[in-house]
């Protein structure tokens, strides 16, 4: 698996050429787009005072009002409230087990979790504890976790220690939880990453892992529990990034053909480089952490961890962002390099509520389609537990874009 740093370097390469452009459109209030035409230009002194997350100097911005209509939403949108302590406790049996994980995960998918409850819920979402485990069983698991973690320390991790230390001391240092010298929390982060690198040598450590670990540790506040939540998270993240870039782009292209055909036509007309959709890969590799605030990022993570109807919800989030914010790309006929610049300038300005509503609506529509391209069959796979008992029989159409040595498994049935 290529290092995250190598893939990110490729994604950022084109962006570096545009650091001096004066027509980057960003701002704090409203949703911001990039425009070559100086339409609705405003002074951005206020934005500069607050500090921009964009690598481009703040010069101009255009405010638009992206929307998602009711017809685009999942019919169950708005029916669930944020999972509270009361709701959580009402589903726990006397022995601490939870039989109805279906309803619990569905509520989290639609409405997320009370932040004060995350420390207790995340180990279930990340499969540290089975939903049906009792308090006594979870205590045994915790003891086993502690022993296994300590044993991992006895192995040799000298080869990755320097790389980990270098990244840890630069990760989220502006946050009080990790600020200052001799911070025990940064020590805990280093220990977790070293243990992970030795326990999973086939993956080891790659740049970017510390960015994913930091929110887990600052939420759970327990080194062994955080370690195993991180293991669960990386198992899911490895699924995301182990798919070759070409394969991930293929999924996205097929989804764009279905849900945002105008945008797909635009990038297709730009040529093969544009069809790689390089602006998306940073989103997925770092689980949207660089695109949203931490509060919003955790909301996105929880939604993905539920595995509701698919284990690839992160792709529907990407398509949702393009669907909501890609209109200006089409209207102004932006070339490939400026598309990368445009979406990069949106970092920290995206509306997470709109994006998730749209993504859930897209997934709902996806599951209602009578026919799907064979290349998207894997996206229909969800958790082992069947969530939708009314799933209709689908017809898969061969796209005829397989490798020559890769026969289509659906060719005979079409």
Short mmCIF file of C-alpha atoms in Angstrom, two decimals:
data_model
loop_
_atom_site.label_atom_id
_atom_site.label_comp_id
_atom_site.label_asym_id
_atom_site.label_seq_id
_atom_site.Cartn_x
_atom_site.Cartn_y
_atom_site.Cartn_z
CA UNK A 1 0.00 0.00 0.00
CA UNK A 2 1.52 3.36 -0.99
CA UNK A 3 2.35 5.72 1.86
CA UNK A 4 -0.25 8.35 2.55
CA UNK A 5 2.45 10.97 2.12
CA UNK A 6 3.17 9.82 -1.45
CA UNK A 7 -0.47 9.97 -2.49
CA UNK A 8 -1.00 13.30 -0.78
CA UNK A 9 2.10 14.71 -2.45
CA UNK A 10 0.64 13.85 -5.85
CA UNK A 11 -2.70 15.40 -4.94
CA UNK A 12 -1.05 18.59 -3.71
CA UNK A 13 1.40 18.86 -6.59
CA UNK A 14 -0.81 20.86 -8.91
CA UNK A 15 -2.06 23.01 -6.05
CA UNK A 16 1.43 24.29 -5.23
CA UNK A 17 1.62 25.99 -8.61
CA UNK A 18 -1.25 28.27 -7.68
CA UNK A 19 -0.15 29.70 -4.35
CA UNK A 20 0.18 33.17 -5.85
CA UNK A 21 -3.18 33.39 -7.62
CA UNK A 22 -5.24 36.42 -6.68
CA UNK A 23 -8.67 35.13 -7.63
CA UNK A 24 -9.07 32.48 -4.95
CA UNK A 25 -12.52 32.85 -3.46
CA UNK A 26 -12.75 31.88 0.20
CA UNK A 27 -14.48 33.22 3.25
CA UNK A 28 -15.81 32.33 6.69
CA UNK A 29 -19.44 33.34 6.30
CA UNK A 30 -21.40 31.35 3.75
CA UNK A 31 -20.19 28.73 1.33
CA UNK A 32 -17.28 29.78 -0.79
CA UNK A 33 -16.37 29.09 -4.39
CA UNK A 34 -13.52 29.87 -6.73
CA UNK A 35 -14.29 32.16 -9.65
CA UNK A 36 -12.28 33.54 -12.52
CA UNK A 37 -14.93 36.23 -12.97
CA UNK A 38 -14.93 38.91 -10.28
CA UNK A 39 -18.61 38.51 -9.46
CA UNK A 40 -19.88 39.66 -6.06
CA UNK A 41 -16.41 40.48 -4.73
CA UNK A 42 -16.12 41.48 -1.07
CA UNK A 43 -13.36 42.66 1.23
CA UNK A 44 -11.90 39.82 3.28
CA UNK A 45 -10.06 41.66 6.05
CA UNK A 46 -12.34 40.01 8.61
CA UNK A 47 -11.44 36.62 7.20
CA UNK A 48 -7.71 37.36 7.40
CA UNK A 49 -8.06 38.39 11.03
CA UNK A 50 -9.67 35.09 11.90
CA UNK A 51 -7.01 33.14 10.05
CA UNK A 52 -7.58 30.99 7.01
CA UNK A 53 -7.14 27.26 6.73
CA UNK A 54 -6.55 27.59 3.00
CA UNK A 55 -2.97 27.35 1.68
CA UNK A 56 -3.87 30.13 -0.76
CA UNK A 57 -3.64 33.77 0.31
CA UNK A 58 -7.09 35.24 1.00
CA UNK A 59 -7.95 37.83 -1.62
CA UNK A 60 -11.51 37.47 -2.90
CA UNK A 61 -14.56 35.38 -2.31
CA UNK A 62 -17.99 34.74 -3.72
CA UNK A 63 -20.81 33.70 -1.41
CA UNK A 64 -23.35 31.25 -2.73
CA UNK A 65 -26.22 29.41 -1.07
CA UNK A 66 -25.98 25.67 -1.78
CA UNK A 67 -29.15 23.76 -1.02
CA UNK A 68 -30.48 20.23 -0.90
CA UNK A 69 -34.16 19.89 -1.75
CA UNK A 70 -36.51 17.61 0.18
CA UNK A 71 -36.83 15.31 -2.83
CA UNK A 72 -33.09 14.59 -2.59
CA UNK A 73 -33.26 13.41 1.04
CA UNK A 74 -33.69 9.98 2.54
CA UNK A 75 -37.37 9.71 3.60
CA UNK A 76 -36.24 9.02 7.17
CA UNK A 77 -34.16 12.20 7.34
CA UNK A 78 -35.15 14.23 10.41
CA UNK A 79 -36.95 11.38 12.19
CA UNK A 80 -34.09 10.70 14.60
CA UNK A 81 -32.61 12.81 17.37
CA UNK A 82 -29.01 12.80 18.54
CA UNK A 83 -28.30 9.69 20.62
CA UNK A 84 -28.42 10.87 24.23
CA UNK A 85 -27.46 9.16 27.47
CA UNK A 86 -31.12 8.45 28.13
CA UNK A 87 -31.61 6.83 24.72
CA UNK A 88 -28.39 4.83 25.10
CA UNK A 89 -29.29 3.53 28.57
CA UNK A 90 -32.81 2.60 27.45
CA UNK A 91 -31.33 0.07 25.00
CA UNK A 92 -28.95 -1.53 27.50
CA UNK A 93 -30.01 -4.68 29.27
CA UNK A 94 -29.44 -5.17 32.98
CA UNK A 95 -26.19 -7.03 32.25
CA UNK A 96 -24.96 -4.17 30.03
CA UNK A 97 -25.52 -5.86 26.68
CA UNK A 98 -27.35 -4.28 23.74
CA UNK A 99 -29.52 -6.60 21.67
CA UNK A 100 -30.93 -4.09 19.20
CA UNK A 101 -27.78 -2.67 17.60
CA UNK A 102 -29.78 -2.12 14.41
CA UNK A 103 -31.83 0.74 15.84
CA UNK A 104 -28.88 2.17 17.73
CA UNK A 105 -26.61 2.32 14.69
CA UNK A 106 -29.38 3.65 12.51
CA UNK A 107 -29.99 6.49 14.97
CA UNK A 108 -26.27 7.29 14.97
CA UNK A 109 -26.23 7.20 11.16
CA UNK A 110 -28.96 9.82 10.94
CA UNK A 111 -28.28 11.97 14.02
CA UNK A 112 -24.82 11.15 15.50
CA UNK A 113 -23.96 10.84 19.21
CA UNK A 114 -23.90 13.22 22.16
CA UNK A 115 -20.18 14.16 22.39
CA UNK A 116 -20.10 13.20 26.08
CA UNK A 117 -21.28 9.70 25.13
CA UNK A 118 -18.66 9.00 22.48
CA UNK A 119 -16.15 7.53 24.90
CA UNK A 120 -18.63 4.76 25.66
CA UNK A 121 -20.15 4.28 22.19
CA UNK A 122 -17.09 4.38 19.94
CA UNK A 123 -15.60 1.05 21.15
CA UNK A 124 -18.82 -0.60 19.92
CA UNK A 125 -18.84 1.23 16.58
CA UNK A 126 -15.18 0.33 16.04
CA UNK A 127 -15.78 -3.29 17.09
CA UNK A 128 -13.60 -3.35 20.16
CA UNK A 129 -16.62 -4.73 22.01
CA UNK A 130 -19.45 -6.81 20.51
CA UNK A 131 -22.83 -5.11 20.93
CA UNK A 132 -24.15 -8.17 22.77
CA UNK A 133 -21.24 -8.32 25.25
CA UNK A 134 -22.02 -7.92 28.94
CA UNK A 135 -20.24 -5.61 31.38
CA UNK A 136 -18.37 -8.60 32.77
CA UNK A 137 -17.31 -9.76 29.31
CA UNK A 138 -16.14 -6.28 28.39
CA UNK A 139 -14.01 -6.10 31.54
CA UNK A 140 -12.32 -9.36 30.50
CA UNK A 141 -11.75 -7.92 27.03
CA UNK A 142 -10.26 -4.78 28.58
CA UNK A 143 -7.84 -6.85 30.67
CA UNK A 144 -6.81 -8.88 27.62
CA UNK A 145 -6.36 -5.65 25.68
CA UNK A 146 -4.07 -4.24 28.36
CA UNK A 147 -1.92 -7.38 28.48
CA UNK A 148 -1.63 -7.58 24.69
CA UNK A 149 -0.74 -3.93 24.44
CA UNK A 150 2.01 -4.26 27.05
CA UNK A 151 3.42 -7.32 25.29
CA UNK A 152 3.62 -5.36 22.05
CA UNK A 153 5.96 -2.95 23.80
CA UNK A 154 8.53 -5.72 24.16
CA UNK A 155 9.01 -6.00 20.43
CA UNK A 156 11.41 -3.89 18.41
CA UNK A 157 10.03 -0.65 17.03
CA UNK A 158 13.22 1.34 16.64
CA UNK A 159 12.84 1.55 12.85
CA UNK A 160 9.65 3.59 12.97
CA UNK A 161 10.17 5.47 16.23
CA UNK A 162 11.84 8.51 14.69
CA UNK A 163 9.13 8.95 12.04
CA UNK A 164 6.39 8.65 14.66
CA UNK A 165 8.00 11.10 17.07
CA UNK A 166 8.48 13.62 14.27
CA UNK A 167 4.78 13.48 13.34
CA UNK A 168 3.41 13.32 16.89
CA UNK A 169 5.09 16.55 17.98
CA UNK A 170 3.44 18.34 15.04
CA UNK A 171 -0.06 16.88 15.36
CA UNK A 172 -2.85 19.15 16.66
CA UNK A 173 -0.44 21.09 18.87
CA UNK A 174 -2.73 24.12 18.75
CA UNK A 175 -5.26 22.13 20.80
CA UNK A 176 -4.88 22.35 24.60
CA UNK A 177 -5.06 18.56 24.88
CA UNK A 178 -1.76 18.19 23.00
CA UNK A 179 -0.13 21.56 23.72
CA UNK A 180 3.07 22.17 25.65
CA UNK A 181 6.26 20.26 26.28
CA UNK A 182 6.36 16.99 28.24
CA UNK A 183 2.67 16.43 27.51
CA UNK A 184 1.57 12.96 28.65
CA UNK A 185 -1.08 12.89 25.91
CA UNK A 186 1.53 13.17 23.16
CA UNK A 187 3.45 10.39 24.91
CA UNK A 188 0.30 8.25 24.83
CA UNK A 189 -0.11 8.99 21.12
CA UNK A 190 3.47 7.92 20.47
CA UNK A 191 2.99 4.69 22.45
CA UNK A 192 -0.20 3.81 20.57
CA UNK A 193 1.40 4.36 17.17
CA UNK A 194 4.52 2.38 18.13
CA UNK A 195 2.39 -0.51 19.36
CA UNK A 196 0.32 -0.43 16.20
CA UNK A 197 3.41 -0.41 13.98
CA UNK A 198 4.84 -3.49 15.71
CA UNK A 199 1.54 -5.37 15.94
CA UNK A 200 0.74 -4.76 12.26
CA UNK A 201 4.13 -4.73 10.48
CA UNK A 202 2.49 -5.24 7.08
CA UNK A 203 1.06 -1.73 7.49
CA UNK A 204 3.51 -0.32 10.07
CA UNK A 205 3.32 3.46 10.29
CA UNK A 206 2.62 5.94 7.51
CA UNK A 207 2.34 9.69 7.66
CA UNK A 208 -1.21 10.77 8.43
CA UNK A 209 -1.98 8.14 11.07
CA UNK A 210 -1.29 10.60 13.88
CA UNK A 211 -3.94 12.92 12.40
CA UNK A 212 -6.50 10.13 12.61
CA UNK A 213 -5.45 9.03 16.10
CA UNK A 214 -5.53 12.45 17.78
CA UNK A 215 -9.36 12.86 17.87
CA UNK A 216 -9.77 9.31 19.20
CA UNK A 217 -7.35 9.86 22.07
CA UNK A 218 -8.74 13.27 23.01
CA UNK A 219 -12.25 11.78 23.13
CA UNK A 220 -11.64 8.44 24.87
CA UNK A 221 -8.90 9.58 27.30
CA UNK A 222 -7.68 6.01 27.86
CA UNK A 223 -4.58 4.63 26.19
CA UNK A 224 -5.53 0.92 25.88
CA UNK A 225 -9.11 1.67 24.78
CA UNK A 226 -7.89 4.27 22.32
CA UNK A 227 -5.35 1.83 20.92
CA UNK A 228 -7.99 -0.77 20.11
CA UNK A 229 -10.40 1.82 18.75
CA UNK A 230 -7.55 2.98 16.53
CA UNK A 231 -6.98 -0.61 15.40
CA UNK A 232 -10.66 -0.85 14.46
CA UNK A 233 -10.53 2.51 12.71
CA UNK A 234 -7.45 1.54 10.71
CA UNK A 235 -9.07 -1.72 9.65
CA UNK A 236 -11.80 0.37 8.06
CA UNK A 237 -9.35 2.98 6.78
CA UNK A 238 -7.15 0.26 5.28
CA UNK A 239 -10.22 -0.89 3.38
CA UNK A 240 -10.56 2.65 2.03
CA UNK A 241 -6.94 3.24 1.03
CA UNK A 242 -6.02 -0.33 0.04
CA UNK A 243 -8.25 0.09 -2.99
CA UNK A 244 -5.86 1.32 -5.71
CA UNK A 245 -6.28 4.95 -6.70
CA UNK A 246 -7.51 3.81 -10.12
CA UNK A 247 -10.12 1.58 -8.49
CA UNK A 248 -11.31 4.34 -6.18
CA UNK A 249 -11.55 6.72 -9.13
CA UNK A 250 -13.53 4.10 -11.03
CA UNK A 251 -16.10 3.90 -8.22
CA UNK A 252 -16.36 7.68 -8.09
CA UNK A 253 -16.67 8.05 -11.86
CA UNK A 254 -19.52 5.56 -12.00
CA UNK A 255 -21.31 7.28 -9.11
CA UNK A 256 -20.87 10.67 -10.77
CA UNK A 257 -22.30 9.30 -14.02
CA UNK A 258 -25.44 8.35 -12.11
CA UNK A 259 -25.87 11.24 -9.69
CA UNK A 260 -23.94 14.22 -11.12
CA UNK A 261 -23.82 13.55 -14.88
CA UNK A 262 -23.12 17.19 -15.82
CA UNK A 263 -20.00 17.24 -13.65
CA UNK A 264 -18.85 13.89 -15.02
CA UNK A 265 -19.31 15.12 -18.59
CA UNK A 266 -17.27 18.22 -17.79
CA UNK A 267 -14.27 16.32 -16.37
CA UNK A 268 -14.51 13.69 -19.11
CA UNK A 269 -14.20 16.42 -21.71
CA UNK A 270 -11.04 17.65 -19.96
CA UNK A 271 -9.25 14.35 -20.54
CA UNK A 272 -7.84 11.39 -18.64
CA UNK A 273 -5.97 13.43 -16.02
CA UNK A 274 -9.18 15.12 -14.88
CA UNK A 275 -10.92 11.75 -14.67
CA UNK A 276 -8.45 10.71 -11.97
CA UNK A 277 -10.36 13.10 -9.67
CA UNK A 278 -7.21 13.87 -7.69
CA UNK A 279 -8.97 16.51 -5.59
CA UNK A 280 -10.98 13.73 -3.93
CA UNK A 281 -8.12 11.54 -2.76
CA UNK A 282 -7.02 13.75 0.14
CA UNK A 283 -10.61 13.72 1.40
CA UNK A 284 -10.63 9.94 1.59
CA UNK A 285 -7.04 9.32 2.73
CA UNK A 286 -7.48 11.59 5.76
CA UNK A 287 -11.18 10.83 6.28
CA UNK A 288 -12.18 14.44 5.57
CA UNK A 289 -10.23 15.77 8.55
CA UNK A 290 -8.64 18.54 6.48
CA UNK A 291 -11.96 19.56 4.92
CA UNK A 292 -14.10 20.02 8.05
CA UNK A 293 -13.70 21.22 11.62
CA UNK A 294 -13.00 18.50 14.18
CA UNK A 295 -16.58 18.59 15.47
CA UNK A 296 -17.90 18.06 11.96
CA UNK A 297 -15.26 15.46 11.14
CA UNK A 298 -16.26 13.31 14.12
CA UNK A 299 -19.87 13.51 12.95
CA UNK A 300 -18.77 12.20 9.54
CA UNK A 301 -16.67 9.42 11.07
CA UNK A 302 -19.52 8.16 13.24
CA UNK A 303 -21.85 8.08 10.27
CA UNK A 304 -19.37 5.99 8.28
CA UNK A 305 -18.67 3.65 11.22
CA UNK A 306 -22.32 2.56 11.38
CA UNK A 307 -21.92 0.71 8.05
CA UNK A 308 -25.54 1.48 7.28
CA UNK A 309 -26.46 -0.07 3.90
CA UNK A 310 -22.85 0.13 2.72
CA UNK A 311 -19.28 -0.02 3.95
CA UNK A 312 -18.35 2.71 1.45
CA UNK A 313 -20.36 5.66 2.71
CA UNK A 314 -17.23 7.83 2.44
CA UNK A 315 -17.62 7.68 -1.35
CA UNK A 316 -21.19 8.95 -1.18
CA UNK A 317 -19.95 11.84 0.96
CA UNK A 318 -17.45 12.72 -1.78
CA UNK A 319 -20.18 12.63 -4.43
CA UNK A 320 -22.41 14.75 -2.18
CA UNK A 321 -19.72 17.45 -1.90
CA UNK A 322 -19.29 17.47 -5.68
CA UNK A 323 -23.05 17.56 -6.23
CA UNK A 324 -23.57 20.51 -3.86
CA UNK A 325 -20.46 22.56 -4.59
CA UNK A 326 -19.52 21.51 -8.13
CA UNK A 327 -22.03 23.69 -9.92
CA UNK A 328 -19.57 26.58 -10.26
CA UNK A 329 -16.99 24.25 -11.81
CA UNK A 330 -19.42 23.48 -14.62
CA UNK A 331 -20.75 27.00 -15.08
CA UNK A 332 -17.26 28.49 -15.39
CA UNK A 333 -15.80 25.56 -17.34
CA UNK A 334 -12.84 25.30 -14.95
CA UNK A 335 -9.86 23.29 -16.23
CA UNK A 336 -8.42 20.40 -14.26
CA UNK A 337 -5.78 22.34 -12.30
CA UNK A 338 -8.31 25.00 -11.28
CA UNK A 339 -10.79 22.31 -10.17
CA UNK A 340 -8.17 21.13 -7.68
CA UNK A 341 -7.61 24.70 -6.55
CA UNK A 342 -11.33 25.33 -6.28
CA UNK A 343 -12.10 22.35 -4.06
CA UNK A 344 -8.98 22.95 -1.95
CA UNK A 345 -10.20 26.48 -1.22
CA UNK A 346 -13.42 25.03 0.18
CA UNK A 347 -11.60 23.35 3.10
CA UNK A 348 -13.16 24.34 6.43
CA UNK A 349 -16.03 26.10 4.64
CA UNK A 350 -18.18 23.08 3.77
CA UNK A 351 -21.59 22.67 5.43
CA UNK A 352 -21.47 19.26 7.11
CA UNK A 353 -25.23 19.13 7.69
CA UNK A 354 -26.00 19.68 4.01
CA UNK A 355 -23.28 17.28 2.89
CA UNK A 356 -24.45 14.43 5.13
CA UNK A 357 -28.11 14.94 4.25
CA UNK A 358 -27.22 14.84 0.58
CA UNK A 359 -24.98 11.77 1.03
CA UNK A 360 -27.71 9.87 2.88
CA UNK A 361 -30.14 10.82 0.13
CA UNK A 362 -27.73 9.55 -2.52
CA UNK A 363 -27.32 6.23 -0.71
CA UNK A 364 -31.10 5.90 -0.45
CA UNK A 365 -31.46 6.56 -4.19
CA UNK A 366 -28.62 4.15 -4.94
CA UNK A 367 -30.43 1.31 -3.19
CA UNK A 368 -33.63 2.05 -5.11
CA UNK A 369 -32.02 1.78 -8.55
CA UNK A 370 -33.24 -1.15 -10.64
CA UNK A 371 -30.00 -1.38 -12.58
CA UNK A 372 -26.43 -0.72 -11.52
CA UNK A 373 -23.14 -0.89 -13.39
CA UNK A 374 -21.29 -4.06 -12.46
CA UNK A 375 -18.35 -1.99 -11.25
CA UNK A 376 -20.47 -0.72 -8.33
CA UNK A 377 -21.60 -4.13 -7.08
CA UNK A 378 -19.13 -4.00 -4.18
CA UNK A 379 -20.74 -0.81 -2.87
CA UNK A 380 -23.91 -2.75 -2.09
CA UNK A 381 -22.08 -4.85 0.48
CA UNK A 382 -22.73 -3.67 4.03
CA UNK A 383 -22.30 -5.13 7.49
CA UNK A 384 -22.93 -8.81 8.13
CA UNK A 385 -26.18 -7.84 9.83
CA UNK A 386 -28.98 -7.26 7.31
CA UNK A 387 -30.35 -3.76 7.76
CA UNK A 388 -32.87 -3.52 4.96
CA UNK A 389 -35.17 -6.52 4.78
CA UNK A 390 -36.92 -5.10 1.72
CA UNK A 391 -33.83 -4.96 -0.48
CA UNK A 392 -34.94 -5.40 -4.07
CA UNK A 393 -33.37 -7.72 -6.58
CA UNK A 394 -30.89 -5.78 -8.67
CA UNK A 395 -29.80 -6.14 -12.26
CA UNK A 396 -26.14 -5.43 -12.95
CA UNK A 397 -25.08 -4.16 -16.35
CA UNK A 398 -21.58 -4.91 -17.56
CA UNK A 399 -19.63 -1.72 -18.17
CA UNK A 400 -17.08 -3.57 -20.31
CA UNK A 401 -14.27 -1.62 -18.68
CA UNK A 402 -12.71 -4.59 -16.89
CA UNK A 403 -9.13 -5.62 -17.24
CA UNK A 404 -8.68 -8.02 -20.16
CA UNK A 405 -7.93 -10.87 -17.76
CA UNK A 406 -10.84 -10.01 -15.47
CA UNK A 407 -14.13 -11.49 -16.70
CA UNK A 408 -17.31 -9.75 -15.59
CA UNK A 409 -19.11 -11.90 -12.98
CA UNK A 410 -22.44 -10.55 -14.21
CA UNK A 411 -21.86 -10.96 -17.96
CA UNK A 412 -23.73 -14.26 -18.26
CA UNK A 413 -26.82 -12.97 -16.44
CA UNK A 414 -27.25 -9.95 -18.76
#
